[in-house]
Amino acid sequence: WLIEHLCLLLRFASRRTSQSSCSARAFDTKKTRLQALPGLGHQVWQTGAMAPPVKTKLKAAHALLQQGSFTEALNACEELLKATGPSYEALLIAGKAAFGLKQFEQAHKAYQKAAEINDDVAPAWQGLAQLAEASNDYELAVAANEHLVKIFGRSSDTKARSMDCQAKLLALHEEAGQYSPAAAVAQALMEHYEADKTQHLHYL
């Protein structure tokens, strides 16, 4: 089924290359839903050594987050950021807490700053992808998932997750009427699938 679908998409996209590109429209979450991304807590403590008091405060803020005390978690992270300066871990928790409070602009700022500190790890980009779903932000969803494709594609252990993000990109582009980038993603998926059919049988 996947091969037939991708081939049809590629043929359709090739017929539209002479036409002007369709303007991107907000995707309908009733039709296309980005799956909620995995929790970020287990990755919070893996980005570097920290002084014991800072680590203790981060763990306390994370505990508040896990309890659903989003306001308290956000306040704790803001105080820590004022005292210590930019911190990937604190920004990550702040983004998650702000998201829980539906303060999407603040969540976006926190995740974006975290990604600027370290754009080679997934958590901040996962947060941005999750935020894009909630705010119907096509451009943000595309940017976040494209970055996750690269991050997860670096290791054979996370190759399937990279393909999951490519599948999301394909759906996003199709829903937005962006058939040229959709065709490019479809081509990449076909190449990955053909390279290792056994590993990716779950896409059939």
XYZ file of N, CA and C in Angstrom:
612
model
N 0.824 -1.208 0.000
C 0.000 0.000 0.000
C 0.853 1.250 0.000
N 1.929 1.253 0.815
C 2.772 2.436 0.907
C 3.406 2.761 -0.433
N 3.936 1.719 -1.094
C 4.604 1.945 -2.369
C 3.632 2.532 -3.382
N 2.405 1.951 -3.468
C 1.419 2.452 -4.419
C 1.070 3.905 -4.126
N 0.889 4.213 -2.828
C 0.531 5.575 -2.437
C 1.634 6.560 -2.801
N 2.887 6.203 -2.515
C 3.990 7.100 -2.803
C 4.183 7.291 -4.296
N 4.010 6.219 -5.055
C 4.154 6.331 -6.511
C 3.086 7.248 -7.095
N 1.836 7.079 -6.630
C 0.756 7.953 -7.093
C 1.050 9.403 -6.751
N 1.563 9.629 -5.539
C 1.875 10.983 -5.115
C 2.971 11.577 -5.981
N 4.008 10.802 -6.272
C 5.109 11.297 -7.096
C 4.633 11.646 -8.505
N 3.748 10.779 -9.084
C 3.228 11.062 -10.413
C 2.385 12.323 -10.412
N 1.561 12.471 -9.372
C 0.695 13.641 -9.276
C 1.522 14.910 -9.114
N 2.588 14.826 -8.287
C 3.426 15.998 -8.054
C 4.142 16.426 -9.326
N 4.565 15.446 -10.139
C 5.296 15.770 -11.361
C 4.424 16.521 -12.351
N 3.085 16.257 -12.310
C 2.177 16.957 -13.214
C 1.963 18.400 -12.788
N 2.312 18.715 -11.537
C 2.041 20.047 -11.008
C 3.274 20.936 -10.942
N 4.423 20.441 -11.420
C 5.652 21.223 -11.278
C 5.620 22.492 -12.115
N 4.817 22.519 -13.201
C 4.740 23.708 -14.035
C 3.791 24.750 -13.484
N 3.002 24.365 -12.484
C 2.055 25.289 -11.881
C 2.697 26.003 -10.713
N 2.142 27.119 -10.336
C 2.652 27.831 -9.168
C 2.364 27.034 -7.916
N 3.255 27.155 -6.970
C 3.099 26.394 -5.725
C 1.891 26.892 -4.954
N 1.119 25.950 -4.418
C -0.042 26.319 -3.607
C 0.437 26.979 -2.327
N -0.279 27.974 -1.884
C 0.085 28.621 -0.612
C -0.223 27.676 0.527
N 0.672 27.654 1.508
C 0.486 26.754 2.658
C -0.709 27.214 3.474
N -1.598 26.289 3.799
C -2.735 26.600 4.653
C -2.600 25.833 5.945
N -3.232 26.345 6.949
C -3.177 25.667 8.256
C -3.788 24.295 8.122
N -3.114 23.278 8.667
C -3.639 21.935 8.518
C -4.741 21.688 9.530
N -5.718 20.879 9.122
C -6.897 20.578 9.926
C -6.572 19.442 10.870
N -6.534 19.730 12.136
C -6.153 18.700 13.096
C -7.193 17.599 13.217
N -8.414 17.829 12.684
C -9.401 16.763 12.692
C -9.056 15.702 11.663
N -8.272 16.111 10.647
C -7.903 15.177 9.593
C -6.486 14.661 9.802
N -5.573 15.596 10.168
C -4.179 15.218 10.347
C -3.753 15.574 11.742
N -3.433 14.577 12.542
C -3.039 14.801 13.926
C -1.602 14.333 14.111
N -0.757 15.240 14.530
C 0.585 14.816 14.909
C 0.475 14.081 16.226
N 1.030 12.922 16.299
C 0.955 12.160 17.533
C 1.683 12.897 18.647
N 1.107 12.852 19.855
C 1.772 13.456 21.007
C 3.129 12.801 21.175
N 4.121 13.610 21.345
C 5.472 13.083 21.391
C 5.810 12.555 22.767
N 6.811 11.700 22.854
C 7.159 11.076 24.132
C 7.486 12.106 25.191
N 7.310 11.728 26.442
C 7.633 12.615 27.554
C 9.101 12.990 27.534
N 9.379 14.169 28.018
C 10.736 14.677 27.942
C 11.532 14.435 29.209
N 10.868 13.994 30.263
C 11.526 13.924 31.559
C 12.747 13.049 31.587
N 12.692 11.897 30.908
C 13.805 10.967 31.014
C 15.052 11.472 30.318
N 14.932 12.553 29.522
C 16.086 13.070 28.814
C 16.627 14.356 29.445
N 15.990 14.842 30.480
C 16.343 16.140 31.029
C 17.749 16.162 31.599
N 18.188 15.055 32.174
C 19.443 15.092 32.919
C 20.636 14.590 32.112
N 20.502 14.504 30.793
C 21.549 13.878 30.004
C 22.407 14.870 29.225
N 22.231 16.175 29.416
C 22.904 17.124 28.537
C 24.150 17.749 29.138
N 24.559 17.337 30.326
C 25.805 17.865 30.863
C 25.812 17.892 32.380
N 27.007 18.088 32.945
C 27.150 18.123 34.394
C 26.627 19.447 34.939
N 26.044 19.401 36.132
C 25.510 20.592 36.771
C 25.923 20.587 38.229
N 25.983 21.801 38.807
C 26.266 21.906 40.232
C 25.118 21.271 41.002
N 25.422 20.588 42.115
C 24.383 19.896 42.883
C 23.162 20.741 43.226
N 23.307 22.015 43.702
C 22.112 22.804 44.026
C 21.226 23.048 42.808
N 21.846 23.285 41.655
C 21.081 23.516 40.424
C 20.346 22.246 40.021
N 21.045 21.136 40.077
C 20.422 19.867 39.727
C 19.259 19.551 40.658
N 19.420 19.858 41.939
C 18.347 19.623 42.910
C 17.119 20.458 42.578
N 17.338 21.732 42.217
C 16.231 22.609 41.869
C 15.545 22.158 40.576
N 16.321 21.682 39.629
C 15.749 21.182 38.383
C 14.901 19.936 38.631
N 15.386 19.062 39.483
C 14.616 17.863 39.813
C 13.319 18.231 40.517
N 13.383 19.258 41.377
C 12.173 19.701 42.069
C 11.169 20.278 41.063
N 11.670 21.062 40.114
C 10.794 21.635 39.093
C 10.189 20.541 38.221
N 10.998 19.545 37.905
C 10.497 18.433 37.094
C 9.441 17.630 37.847
N 9.640 17.474 39.151
C 8.654 16.769 39.969
C 7.323 17.519 39.961
N 7.382 18.840 40.042
C 6.163 19.658 39.975
C 5.476 19.486 38.625
N 6.282 19.434 37.583
C 5.739 19.226 36.239
C 5.020 17.891 36.141
N 5.637 16.844 36.656
C 5.048 15.512 36.612
C 3.751 15.434 37.424
N 3.649 16.268 38.455
C 2.447 16.297 39.285
C 1.324 17.119 38.654
N 1.629 17.794 37.558
C 0.639 18.654 36.929
C 0.578 20.041 37.528
N 1.548 20.382 38.378
C 1.611 21.724 38.977
C 2.390 22.631 38.027
N 1.763 22.963 36.914
C 2.463 23.668 35.844
C 2.891 25.079 36.241
N 2.023 25.793 36.941
C 2.373 27.161 37.350
C 3.590 27.159 38.265
N 3.587 26.267 39.253
C 4.705 26.187 40.189
C 5.987 25.761 39.480
N 5.869 24.814 38.546
C 7.047 24.357 37.798
C 7.609 25.486 36.951
N 6.724 26.233 36.307
C 7.168 27.350 35.471
C 7.839 28.433 36.309
N 7.246 28.756 37.441
C 7.840 29.766 38.320
C 9.217 29.326 38.819
N 9.338 28.061 39.163
C 10.614 27.546 39.652
C 11.691 27.654 38.571
N 11.327 27.337 37.341
C 12.295 27.417 36.241
C 12.663 28.862 35.929
N 11.686 29.759 35.983
C 11.972 31.170 35.716
C 12.939 31.738 36.752
N 12.742 31.356 38.008
C 13.648 31.804 39.065
C 15.054 31.243 38.848
N 15.115 29.989 38.451
C 16.411 29.357 38.212
C 17.122 30.002 37.026
N 16.378 30.319 35.978
C 16.966 30.945 34.795
C 17.491 32.345 35.113
N 16.778 33.059 35.960
C 17.247 34.384 36.375
C 18.533 34.281 37.183
N 18.643 33.242 37.969
C 19.796 33.095 38.856
C 21.025 32.545 38.137
N 20.811 31.648 37.189
C 21.939 30.947 36.574
C 22.156 31.269 35.102
N 21.208 31.945 34.458
C 21.319 32.196 33.033
C 20.725 31.049 32.229
N 20.839 31.113 30.892
C 20.228 30.099 30.023
C 20.662 28.684 30.383
N 19.702 27.807 30.473
C 19.948 26.397 30.791
C 19.020 25.546 29.947
N 19.607 24.610 29.196
C 18.792 23.748 28.344
C 17.724 23.038 29.161
N 18.117 22.464 30.282
C 17.205 21.670 31.088
C 16.070 22.525 31.653
N 16.415 23.700 32.190
C 15.391 24.577 32.762
C 14.437 25.080 31.681
N 14.955 25.415 30.514
C 14.113 25.884 29.415
C 13.179 24.786 28.937
N 13.679 23.561 28.944
C 12.864 22.437 28.520
C 11.668 22.241 29.454
N 11.917 22.282 30.749
C 10.840 22.132 31.728
C 9.893 23.328 31.650
N 10.459 24.529 31.478
C 9.628 25.731 31.360
C 8.705 25.632 30.145
N 9.233 25.141 29.041
C 8.412 24.983 27.834
C 7.274 24.009 28.042
N 7.590 22.904 28.714
C 6.570 21.892 28.980
C 5.500 22.429 29.931
N 5.927 23.183 30.946
C 4.978 23.751 31.899
C 4.093 24.798 31.236
N 4.694 25.664 30.428
C 3.923 26.685 29.718
C 2.937 26.031 28.749
N 3.363 24.950 28.112
C 2.459 24.217 27.213
C 1.275 23.669 27.996
N 1.543 23.128 29.183
C 0.470 22.603 30.014
C -0.515 23.671 30.431
N -0.038 24.917 30.531
C -0.901 26.050 30.870
C -1.528 26.685 29.629
N -1.247 26.106 28.465
C -1.723 26.622 27.176
C -1.185 28.014 26.882
N -0.039 28.312 27.435
C 0.653 29.554 27.136
C 1.628 29.272 25.988
N 1.065 29.146 24.798
C 1.817 28.636 23.663
C 2.970 29.549 23.238
N 2.769 30.852 23.330
C 3.850 31.764 22.941
C 5.046 31.611 23.863
N 4.782 31.515 25.161
C 5.867 31.341 26.124
C 6.531 29.978 25.950
N 5.729 28.953 25.678
C 6.282 27.623 25.438
C 7.187 27.632 24.218
N 6.754 28.333 23.171
C 7.555 28.412 21.946
C 8.898 29.085 22.218
N 8.878 30.184 22.969
C 10.121 30.890 23.280
C 11.081 30.002 24.069
N 10.538 29.272 25.044
C 11.392 28.416 25.868
C 12.000 27.286 25.043
N 11.184 26.606 24.258
C 11.692 25.513 23.428
C 12.700 26.023 22.396
N 12.400 27.191 21.809
C 13.285 27.737 20.782
C 14.646 28.090 21.364
N 14.662 28.687 22.559
C 15.928 29.010 23.210
C 16.705 27.745 23.545
N 15.984 26.714 23.985
C 16.650 25.443 24.287
C 17.270 24.853 23.025
N 16.540 24.924 21.922
C 17.056 24.397 20.662
C 18.274 25.175 20.187
N 18.307 26.467 20.471
C 19.464 27.278 20.102
C 20.691 26.903 20.924
N 20.466 26.506 22.168
C 21.582 26.078 23.023
C 22.162 24.758 22.530
N 21.280 23.843 22.163
C 21.728 22.534 21.673
C 20.699 22.002 20.682
N 20.984 22.167 19.401
C 20.030 21.729 18.381
C 20.315 20.323 17.870
N 21.263 19.642 18.517
C 21.625 18.295 18.083
C 20.935 17.186 18.873
N 20.084 17.572 19.837
C 19.323 16.573 20.588
C 17.838 16.829 20.374
N 17.028 15.809 20.614
C 15.633 15.834 20.194
C 14.637 16.574 21.087
N 14.783 16.590 22.424
C 13.686 17.046 23.281
C 13.064 18.392 22.933
N 13.873 19.421 22.702
C 13.306 20.740 22.399
C 12.542 20.713 21.079
N 13.054 19.987 20.095
C 12.376 19.888 18.803
C 11.104 19.058 18.923
N 11.109 18.062 19.795
C 9.885 17.321 20.054
C 8.825 18.224 20.678
N 9.273 19.077 21.599
C 8.352 20.020 22.204
C 7.771 20.979 21.167
N 8.599 21.448 20.254
C 8.125 22.349 19.205
C 7.136 21.647 18.271
N 7.397 20.382 17.966
C 6.471 19.632 17.119
C 5.127 19.447 17.811
N 5.166 19.159 19.104
C 3.937 19.001 19.870
C 3.178 20.329 19.939
N 3.916 21.415 20.107
C 3.312 22.741 20.139
C 2.662 23.075 18.802
N 3.298 22.680 17.723
C 2.756 22.944 16.390
C 1.397 22.272 16.200
N 1.247 21.074 16.749
C -0.038 20.376 16.657
C -1.124 21.177 17.361
N -0.807 21.640 18.559
C -1.816 22.338 19.361
C -2.173 23.704 18.787
N -1.234 24.351 18.109
C -1.465 25.701 17.605
C -1.731 25.750 16.098
N -1.824 24.585 15.463
C -2.093 24.506 14.018
C -1.080 25.314 13.209
N 0.176 25.200 13.562
C 1.238 25.957 12.903
C 1.960 25.047 11.908
N 1.588 25.159 10.650
C 2.152 24.306 9.602
C 3.663 24.488 9.474
N 4.110 25.736 9.412
C 5.532 25.998 9.216
C 6.371 25.475 10.378
N 5.887 25.674 11.588
C 6.607 25.170 12.754
C 6.643 23.644 12.761
N 5.522 23.028 12.407
C 5.459 21.568 12.366
C 6.460 21.008 11.364
N 6.547 21.644 10.202
C 7.485 21.199 9.174
C 8.926 21.362 9.656
N 9.250 22.543 10.197
C 10.619 22.801 10.646
C 11.037 21.830 11.741
N 10.147 21.597 12.706
C 10.485 20.709 13.821
C 10.674 19.270 13.344
N 9.765 18.793 12.525
C 9.867 17.406 12.061
C 11.037 17.194 11.115
N 11.369 18.201 10.304
C 12.543 18.076 9.451
C 13.810 17.939 10.305
N 13.873 18.690 11.374
C 15.048 18.595 12.245
C 15.084 17.244 12.952
N 13.921 16.759 13.374
C 13.874 15.453 14.037
C 14.256 14.329 13.080
N 13.917 14.460 11.807
C 14.318 13.468 10.812
C 15.842 13.349 10.793
N 16.518 14.491 10.821
C 17.984 14.487 10.797
C 18.564 13.894 12.083
N 17.998 14.321 13.218
C 18.521 13.839 14.503
C 18.366 12.330 14.633
N 17.160 11.830 14.373
C 16.909 10.396 14.523
C 17.565 9.578 13.406
N 17.834 10.221 12.278
C 18.434 9.506 11.154
C 19.915 9.228 11.318
N 20.521 9.786 12.356
C 21.960 9.600 12.553
C 22.324 8.227 13.097
N 21.354 7.551 13.695
C 21.629 6.249 14.295
C 20.657 5.205 13.754
N 21.170 4.002 13.531
C 20.305 2.923 13.061
C 19.274 2.550 14.116
N 19.592 2.832 15.388
C 18.664 2.505 16.475
C 17.416 3.377 16.448
N 17.517 4.573 15.870
C 16.376 5.495 15.837
C 15.903 5.771 14.403
N 16.308 4.905 13.486
C 15.943 5.108 12.083
C 14.427 5.041 11.890
N 13.773 4.152 12.604
C 12.317 4.033 12.480
C 11.631 5.317 12.945
N 12.167 5.949 13.983
C 11.594 7.202 14.465
C 11.791 8.309 13.440
N 12.918 8.270 12.739
C 13.158 9.233 11.666
C 12.099 9.073 10.571
N 11.785 7.826 10.235
C 10.767 7.573 9.215
C 9.385 7.987 9.703
N 9.121 7.844 10.995
C 7.848 8.316 11.539
C 7.700 9.817 11.308
N 8.774 10.549 11.528
C 8.742 12.001 11.317
C 8.594 12.339 9.838
N 9.206 11.534 8.979
C 9.027 11.743 7.546
C 7.571 11.505 7.137
N 6.949 10.492 7.731
C 5.549 10.220 7.439
C 4.669 11.397 7.870
N 5.005 12.015 9.011
C 4.260 13.191 9.457
C 4.450 14.338 8.483
N 5.697 14.524 8.011
C 5.964 15.566 7.031
C 5.160 15.357 5.754
N 5.088 14.124 5.306
C 4.332 13.805 4.105
C 2.867 14.193 4.280
N 2.281 13.835 5.415
C 0.882 14.178 5.688
C 0.684 15.689 5.769
N 1.623 16.371 6.415
C 1.531 17.826 6.536
C 1.532 18.502 5.171
N 2.480 18.110 4.326
C 2.585 18.717 2.996
C 1.350 18.418 2.146
N 0.870 17.192 2.215
C -0.319 16.834 1.440
C -1.519 17.669 1.870
N -1.716 17.792 3.181
C -2.849 18.559 3.697
C -2.751 20.036 3.327
N -1.524 20.546 3.243
C -1.310 21.956 2.906
C -1.295 22.195 1.401
N -1.416 21.134 0.618
C -1.378 21.274 -0.826
C 0.007 21.550 -1.372
N 1.016 21.228 -0.604
C 2.404 21.444 -1.017
C 2.953 20.151 -1.628
N 2.645 19.938 -2.891
C 2.926 18.643 -3.501
C 4.385 18.441 -3.899
N 5.094 19.515 -4.159
C 6.507 19.355 -4.499
C 7.319 18.856 -3.305
N 7.231 19.513 -2.123
C 7.944 18.952 -0.965
C 7.393 17.605 -0.534
N 6.091 17.393 -0.745
C 5.511 16.089 -0.409
C 6.149 14.998 -1.255
N 6.366 15.301 -2.536
C 6.987 14.320 -3.425
C 8.414 14.007 -3.002
N 9.138 15.039 -2.540
C 10.513 14.826 -2.097
C 10.555 13.919 -0.871
N 9.629 14.150 0.068
C 9.563 13.302 1.258
C 9.162 11.880 0.875
N 8.194 11.768 -0.045
C 7.753 10.454 -0.487
C 8.895 9.670 -1.130
N 9.720 10.370 -1.915
C 10.865 9.728 -2.551
C 11.846 9.206 -1.514
N 12.097 10.035 -0.491
C 13.021 9.621 0.579
C 12.479 8.417 1.329
N 11.175 8.413 1.590
C 10.571 7.272 2.270
C 10.690 6.005 1.439
N 10.461 6.127 0.136
C 10.584 4.964 -0.755
C 12.005 4.409 -0.743
N 12.983 5.298 -0.761
C 14.382 4.862 -0.763
C 14.731 4.140 0.528
N 14.261 4.692 1.657
C 14.520 4.036 2.939
C 13.821 2.686 3.029
N 12.600 2.659 2.521
C 11.834 1.421 2.575
C 12.495 0.336 1.726
N 12.910 0.699 0.534
C 13.539 -0.279 -0.348
C 14.878 -0.739 0.206
N 15.577 0.148 0.937
C 16.893 -0.196 1.483
C 16.799 -1.254 2.567
N 15.686 -1.256 3.266
C 15.552 -2.236 4.343
C 14.084 -2.581 4.526
N 13.553 -3.435 3.654
C 12.139 -3.782 3.711
C 11.778 -4.488 5.014
N 12.656 -5.324 5.485
C 12.352 -6.091 6.699
C 12.142 -5.196 7.900
N 12.995 -4.173 8.051
C 12.927 -3.291 9.204
C 11.659 -2.453 9.219
N 11.119 -2.167 8.038
C 10.018 -1.231 7.943
C 8.708 -1.869 7.460
N 8.514 -3.148 7.758
C 7.295 -3.822 7.333
C 6.047 -3.217 7.962
N 6.191 -2.524 9.100
C 5.024 -1.961 9.776
C 4.391 -0.824 8.979
N 5.078 -0.361 7.899
C 4.484 0.678 7.069
C 3.562 0.103 5.999
N 3.544 -1.236 5.841
C 2.685 -1.848 4.819
C 1.230 -1.800 5.238
